[in-house]
Short mmCIF file of C-alpha atoms in Angstrom, two decimals:
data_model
loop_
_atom_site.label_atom_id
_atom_site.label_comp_id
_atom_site.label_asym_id
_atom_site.label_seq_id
_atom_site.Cartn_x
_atom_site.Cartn_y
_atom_site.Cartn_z
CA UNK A 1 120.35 103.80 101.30
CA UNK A 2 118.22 101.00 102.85
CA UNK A 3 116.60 98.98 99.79
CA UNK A 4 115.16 96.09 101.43
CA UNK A 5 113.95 94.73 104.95
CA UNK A 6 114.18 91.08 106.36
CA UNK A 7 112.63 90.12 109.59
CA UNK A 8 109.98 89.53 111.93
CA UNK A 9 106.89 91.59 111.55
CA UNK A 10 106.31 93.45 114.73
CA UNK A 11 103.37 95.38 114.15
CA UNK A 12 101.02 96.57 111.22
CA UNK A 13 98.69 99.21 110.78
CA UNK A 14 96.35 100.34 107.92
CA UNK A 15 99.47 102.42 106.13
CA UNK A 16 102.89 101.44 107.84
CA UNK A 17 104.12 98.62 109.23
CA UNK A 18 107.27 97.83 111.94
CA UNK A 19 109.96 95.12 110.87
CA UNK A 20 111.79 94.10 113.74
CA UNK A 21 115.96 93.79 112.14
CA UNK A 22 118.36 93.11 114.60
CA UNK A 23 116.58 93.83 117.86
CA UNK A 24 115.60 97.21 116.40
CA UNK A 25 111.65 98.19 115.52
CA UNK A 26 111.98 99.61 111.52
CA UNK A 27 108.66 101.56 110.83
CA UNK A 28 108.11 101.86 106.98
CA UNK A 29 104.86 103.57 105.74
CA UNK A 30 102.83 101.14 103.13
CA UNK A 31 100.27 100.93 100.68
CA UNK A 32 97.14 99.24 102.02
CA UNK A 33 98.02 96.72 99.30
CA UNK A 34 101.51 95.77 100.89
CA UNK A 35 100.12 96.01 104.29
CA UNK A 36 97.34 92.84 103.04
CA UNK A 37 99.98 90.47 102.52
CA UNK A 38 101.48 91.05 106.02
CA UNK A 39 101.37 89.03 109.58
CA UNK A 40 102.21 90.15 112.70
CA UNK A 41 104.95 87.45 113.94
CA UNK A 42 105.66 86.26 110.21
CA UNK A 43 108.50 86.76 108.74
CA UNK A 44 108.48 89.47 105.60
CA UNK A 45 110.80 90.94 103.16
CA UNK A 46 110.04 94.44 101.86
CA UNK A 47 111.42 96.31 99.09
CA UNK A 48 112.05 99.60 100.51
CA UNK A 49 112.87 103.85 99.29
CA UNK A 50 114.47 105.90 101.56
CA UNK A 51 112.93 109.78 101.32
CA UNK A 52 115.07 111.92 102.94
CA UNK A 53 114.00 115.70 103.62
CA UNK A 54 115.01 118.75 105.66
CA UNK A 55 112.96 117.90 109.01
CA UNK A 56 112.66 113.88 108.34
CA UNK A 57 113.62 110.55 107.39
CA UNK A 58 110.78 108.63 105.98
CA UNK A 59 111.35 104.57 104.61
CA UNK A 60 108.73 103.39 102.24
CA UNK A 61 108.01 99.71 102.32
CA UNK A 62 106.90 97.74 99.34
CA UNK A 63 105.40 93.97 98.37
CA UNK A 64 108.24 94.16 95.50
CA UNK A 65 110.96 95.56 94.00
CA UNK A 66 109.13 96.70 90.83
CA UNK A 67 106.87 99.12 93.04
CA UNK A 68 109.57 100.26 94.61
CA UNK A 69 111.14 100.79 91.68
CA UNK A 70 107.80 102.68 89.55
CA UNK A 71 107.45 104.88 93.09
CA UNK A 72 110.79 105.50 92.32
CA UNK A 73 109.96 106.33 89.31
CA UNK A 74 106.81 108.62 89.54
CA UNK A 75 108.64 110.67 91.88
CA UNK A 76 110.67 112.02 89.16
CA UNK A 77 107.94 113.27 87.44
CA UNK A 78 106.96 117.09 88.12
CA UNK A 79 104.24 117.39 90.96
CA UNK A 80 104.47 114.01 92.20
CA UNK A 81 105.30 113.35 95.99
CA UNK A 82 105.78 110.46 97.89
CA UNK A 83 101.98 110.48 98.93
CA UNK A 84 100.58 110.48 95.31
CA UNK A 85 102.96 108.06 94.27
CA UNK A 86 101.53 105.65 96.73
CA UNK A 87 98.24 106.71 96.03
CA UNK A 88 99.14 105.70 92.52
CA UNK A 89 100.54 102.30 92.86
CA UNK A 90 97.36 101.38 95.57
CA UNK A 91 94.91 101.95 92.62
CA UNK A 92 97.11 100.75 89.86
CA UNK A 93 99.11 98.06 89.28
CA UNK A 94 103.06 99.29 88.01
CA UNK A 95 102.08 97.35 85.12
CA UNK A 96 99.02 99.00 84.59
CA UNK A 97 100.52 101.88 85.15
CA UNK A 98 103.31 101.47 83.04
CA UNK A 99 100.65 100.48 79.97
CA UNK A 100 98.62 103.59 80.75
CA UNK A 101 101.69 105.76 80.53
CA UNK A 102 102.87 103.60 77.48
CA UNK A 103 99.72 104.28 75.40
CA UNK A 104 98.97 107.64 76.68
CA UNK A 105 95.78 106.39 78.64
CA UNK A 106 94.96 109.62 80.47
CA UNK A 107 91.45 108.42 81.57
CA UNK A 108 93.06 105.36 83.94
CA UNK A 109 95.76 107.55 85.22
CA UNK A 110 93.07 110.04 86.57
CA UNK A 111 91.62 106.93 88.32
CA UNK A 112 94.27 107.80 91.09
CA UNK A 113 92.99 110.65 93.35
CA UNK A 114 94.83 113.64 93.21
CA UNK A 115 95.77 113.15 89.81
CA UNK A 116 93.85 115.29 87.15
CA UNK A 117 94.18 115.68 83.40
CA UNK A 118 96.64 118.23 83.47
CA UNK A 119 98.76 116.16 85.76
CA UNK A 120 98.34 113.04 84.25
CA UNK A 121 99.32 114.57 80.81
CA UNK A 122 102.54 115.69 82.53
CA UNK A 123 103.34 112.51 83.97
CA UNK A 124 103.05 110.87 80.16
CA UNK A 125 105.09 113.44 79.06
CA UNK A 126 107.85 113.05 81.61
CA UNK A 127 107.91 109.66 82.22
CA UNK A 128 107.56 107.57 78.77
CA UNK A 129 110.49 107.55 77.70
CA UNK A 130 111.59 106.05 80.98
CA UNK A 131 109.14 103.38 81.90
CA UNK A 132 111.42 100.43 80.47
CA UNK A 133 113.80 100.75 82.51
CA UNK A 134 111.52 99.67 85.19
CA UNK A 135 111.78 96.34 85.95
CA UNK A 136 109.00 93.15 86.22
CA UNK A 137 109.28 91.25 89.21
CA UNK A 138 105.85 90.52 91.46
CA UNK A 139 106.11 88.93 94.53
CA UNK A 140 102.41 87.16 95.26
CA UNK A 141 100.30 88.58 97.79
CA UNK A 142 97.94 85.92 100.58
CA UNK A 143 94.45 85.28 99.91
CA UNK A 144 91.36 86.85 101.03
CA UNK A 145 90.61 84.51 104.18
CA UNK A 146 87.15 85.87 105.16
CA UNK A 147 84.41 88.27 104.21
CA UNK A 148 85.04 89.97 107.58
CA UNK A 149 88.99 90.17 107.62
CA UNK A 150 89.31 91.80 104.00
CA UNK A 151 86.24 94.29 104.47
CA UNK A 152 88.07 95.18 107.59
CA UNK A 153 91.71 95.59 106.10
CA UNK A 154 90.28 97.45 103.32
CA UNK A 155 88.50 99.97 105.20
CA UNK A 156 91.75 100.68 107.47
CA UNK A 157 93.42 101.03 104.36
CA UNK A 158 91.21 103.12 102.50
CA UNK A 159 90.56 105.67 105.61
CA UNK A 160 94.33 105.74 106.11
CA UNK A 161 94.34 107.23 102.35
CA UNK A 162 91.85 109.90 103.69
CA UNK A 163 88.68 108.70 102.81
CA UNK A 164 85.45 108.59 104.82
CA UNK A 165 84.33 105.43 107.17
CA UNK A 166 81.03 105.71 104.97
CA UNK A 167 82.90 105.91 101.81
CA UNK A 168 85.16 102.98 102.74
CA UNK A 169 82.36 100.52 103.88
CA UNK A 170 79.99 102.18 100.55
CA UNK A 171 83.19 101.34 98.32
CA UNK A 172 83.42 97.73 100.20
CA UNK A 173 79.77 97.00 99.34
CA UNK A 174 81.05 97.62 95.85
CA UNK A 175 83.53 95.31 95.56
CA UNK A 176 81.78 92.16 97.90
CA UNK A 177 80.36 90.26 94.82
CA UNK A 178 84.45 89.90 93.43
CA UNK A 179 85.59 88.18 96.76
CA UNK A 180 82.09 85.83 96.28
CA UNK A 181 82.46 84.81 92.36
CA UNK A 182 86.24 84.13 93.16
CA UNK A 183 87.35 83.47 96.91
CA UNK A 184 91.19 83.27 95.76
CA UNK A 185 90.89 87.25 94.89
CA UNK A 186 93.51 88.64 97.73
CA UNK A 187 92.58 92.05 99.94
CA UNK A 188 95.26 93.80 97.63
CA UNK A 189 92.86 92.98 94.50
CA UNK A 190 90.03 93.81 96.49
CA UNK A 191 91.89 97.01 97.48
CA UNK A 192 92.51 98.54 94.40
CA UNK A 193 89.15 97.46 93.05
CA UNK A 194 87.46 99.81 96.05
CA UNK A 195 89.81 102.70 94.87
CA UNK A 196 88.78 102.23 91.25
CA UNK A 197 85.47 102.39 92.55
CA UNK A 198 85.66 105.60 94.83
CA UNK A 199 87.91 106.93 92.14
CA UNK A 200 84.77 106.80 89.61
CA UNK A 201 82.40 108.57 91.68
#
């Protein structure tokens, strides 16, 4: 089981990115919000999940070991795959997740595409009783350094996720006035703010 990554980051794209351990090129697929807080030639640690299936090995790479451990998580409950439990932890936060799950919140859990009332009442069902077992541990995450570099990650990311170019930049335009009242907001905020948003429509 590989839980965590140390090295040099080779390469980065809007959902994976390729660590570079020991002279070998480690490709992990990310959430838009981990990929924000990484540098190509910077040294990064990410938590990581190991899925294994029939035809494939695929490593999941996280900002910190509490999203690793609430993808984890979600992936025990009924329905959920490795895609919607990214798709999960890009729009919410594992804490807001873990209070929406705590108190039953069906409304912000449907904020994650993919996820509907049916599904989200299964996920409460399945997983509240387990949620405090889950770890707190963030790991903070660079700030937003221009208008043009965040609109720019955040599209990647959100197109990697399967939405539009249109919706993307629409969902961007949404979201600009956060980065202007408060230029310490980082693309990961911004991020999950432009799901919430696309999520809504």
């Amino acid at each position: 089981m590989i839980a965590q990554l140390t090295g040099l980051v080779a390469q980065v794209g809007p959902t994976s990115a390729v660590i570079e351990v020991g002279g070998f090129g480690i490709q992990a697929v990310c959430s838009p919000n981990t990929v924000a807080g990484l540098r190509v030639g910077q040294r990064a640690t990410l938590a990581t999940s190991l899925i294994v299936r029939e035809d494939s090995l695929t490593l999941y790479g996280f900002a910190s070991a509490d999203e690793r451990e609430f993808f984890e998580l979600l992936l025990t409950a009924t329905g959920v795959g490795p895609k919607l439990a990214q798709a999960a932890l890009a729009v919410l936060s594992p804490d807001e997740l873990r209070n929406a799950i705590a108190t039953e919140n069906l409304l912000q859990l449907c904020k994650v595409p993919g996820i509907g009332r049916k599904g989200a009442q299964r996920m409460v069902i399945e997983l509240k009783d387990k949620i405090n077992a889950v770890s707190h541990t963030e790991v903070p995450v660079p700030a937003v350094r221009s208008s043009a570099a965040w609109r720019a990650q955040v599209t990647q990311g959100l197109q990697g996720l399967g939405w539009s170019a249109k919706d993307a930049e629409s969902a961007c335009d949404e979201v600009d006035h956060l980065a202007h009242e408060d230029p310490q907001f980082n693309v990961a905020v911004l991020m999950r703010a432009a799901l919430q948003s696309l999520a809504r429509k």
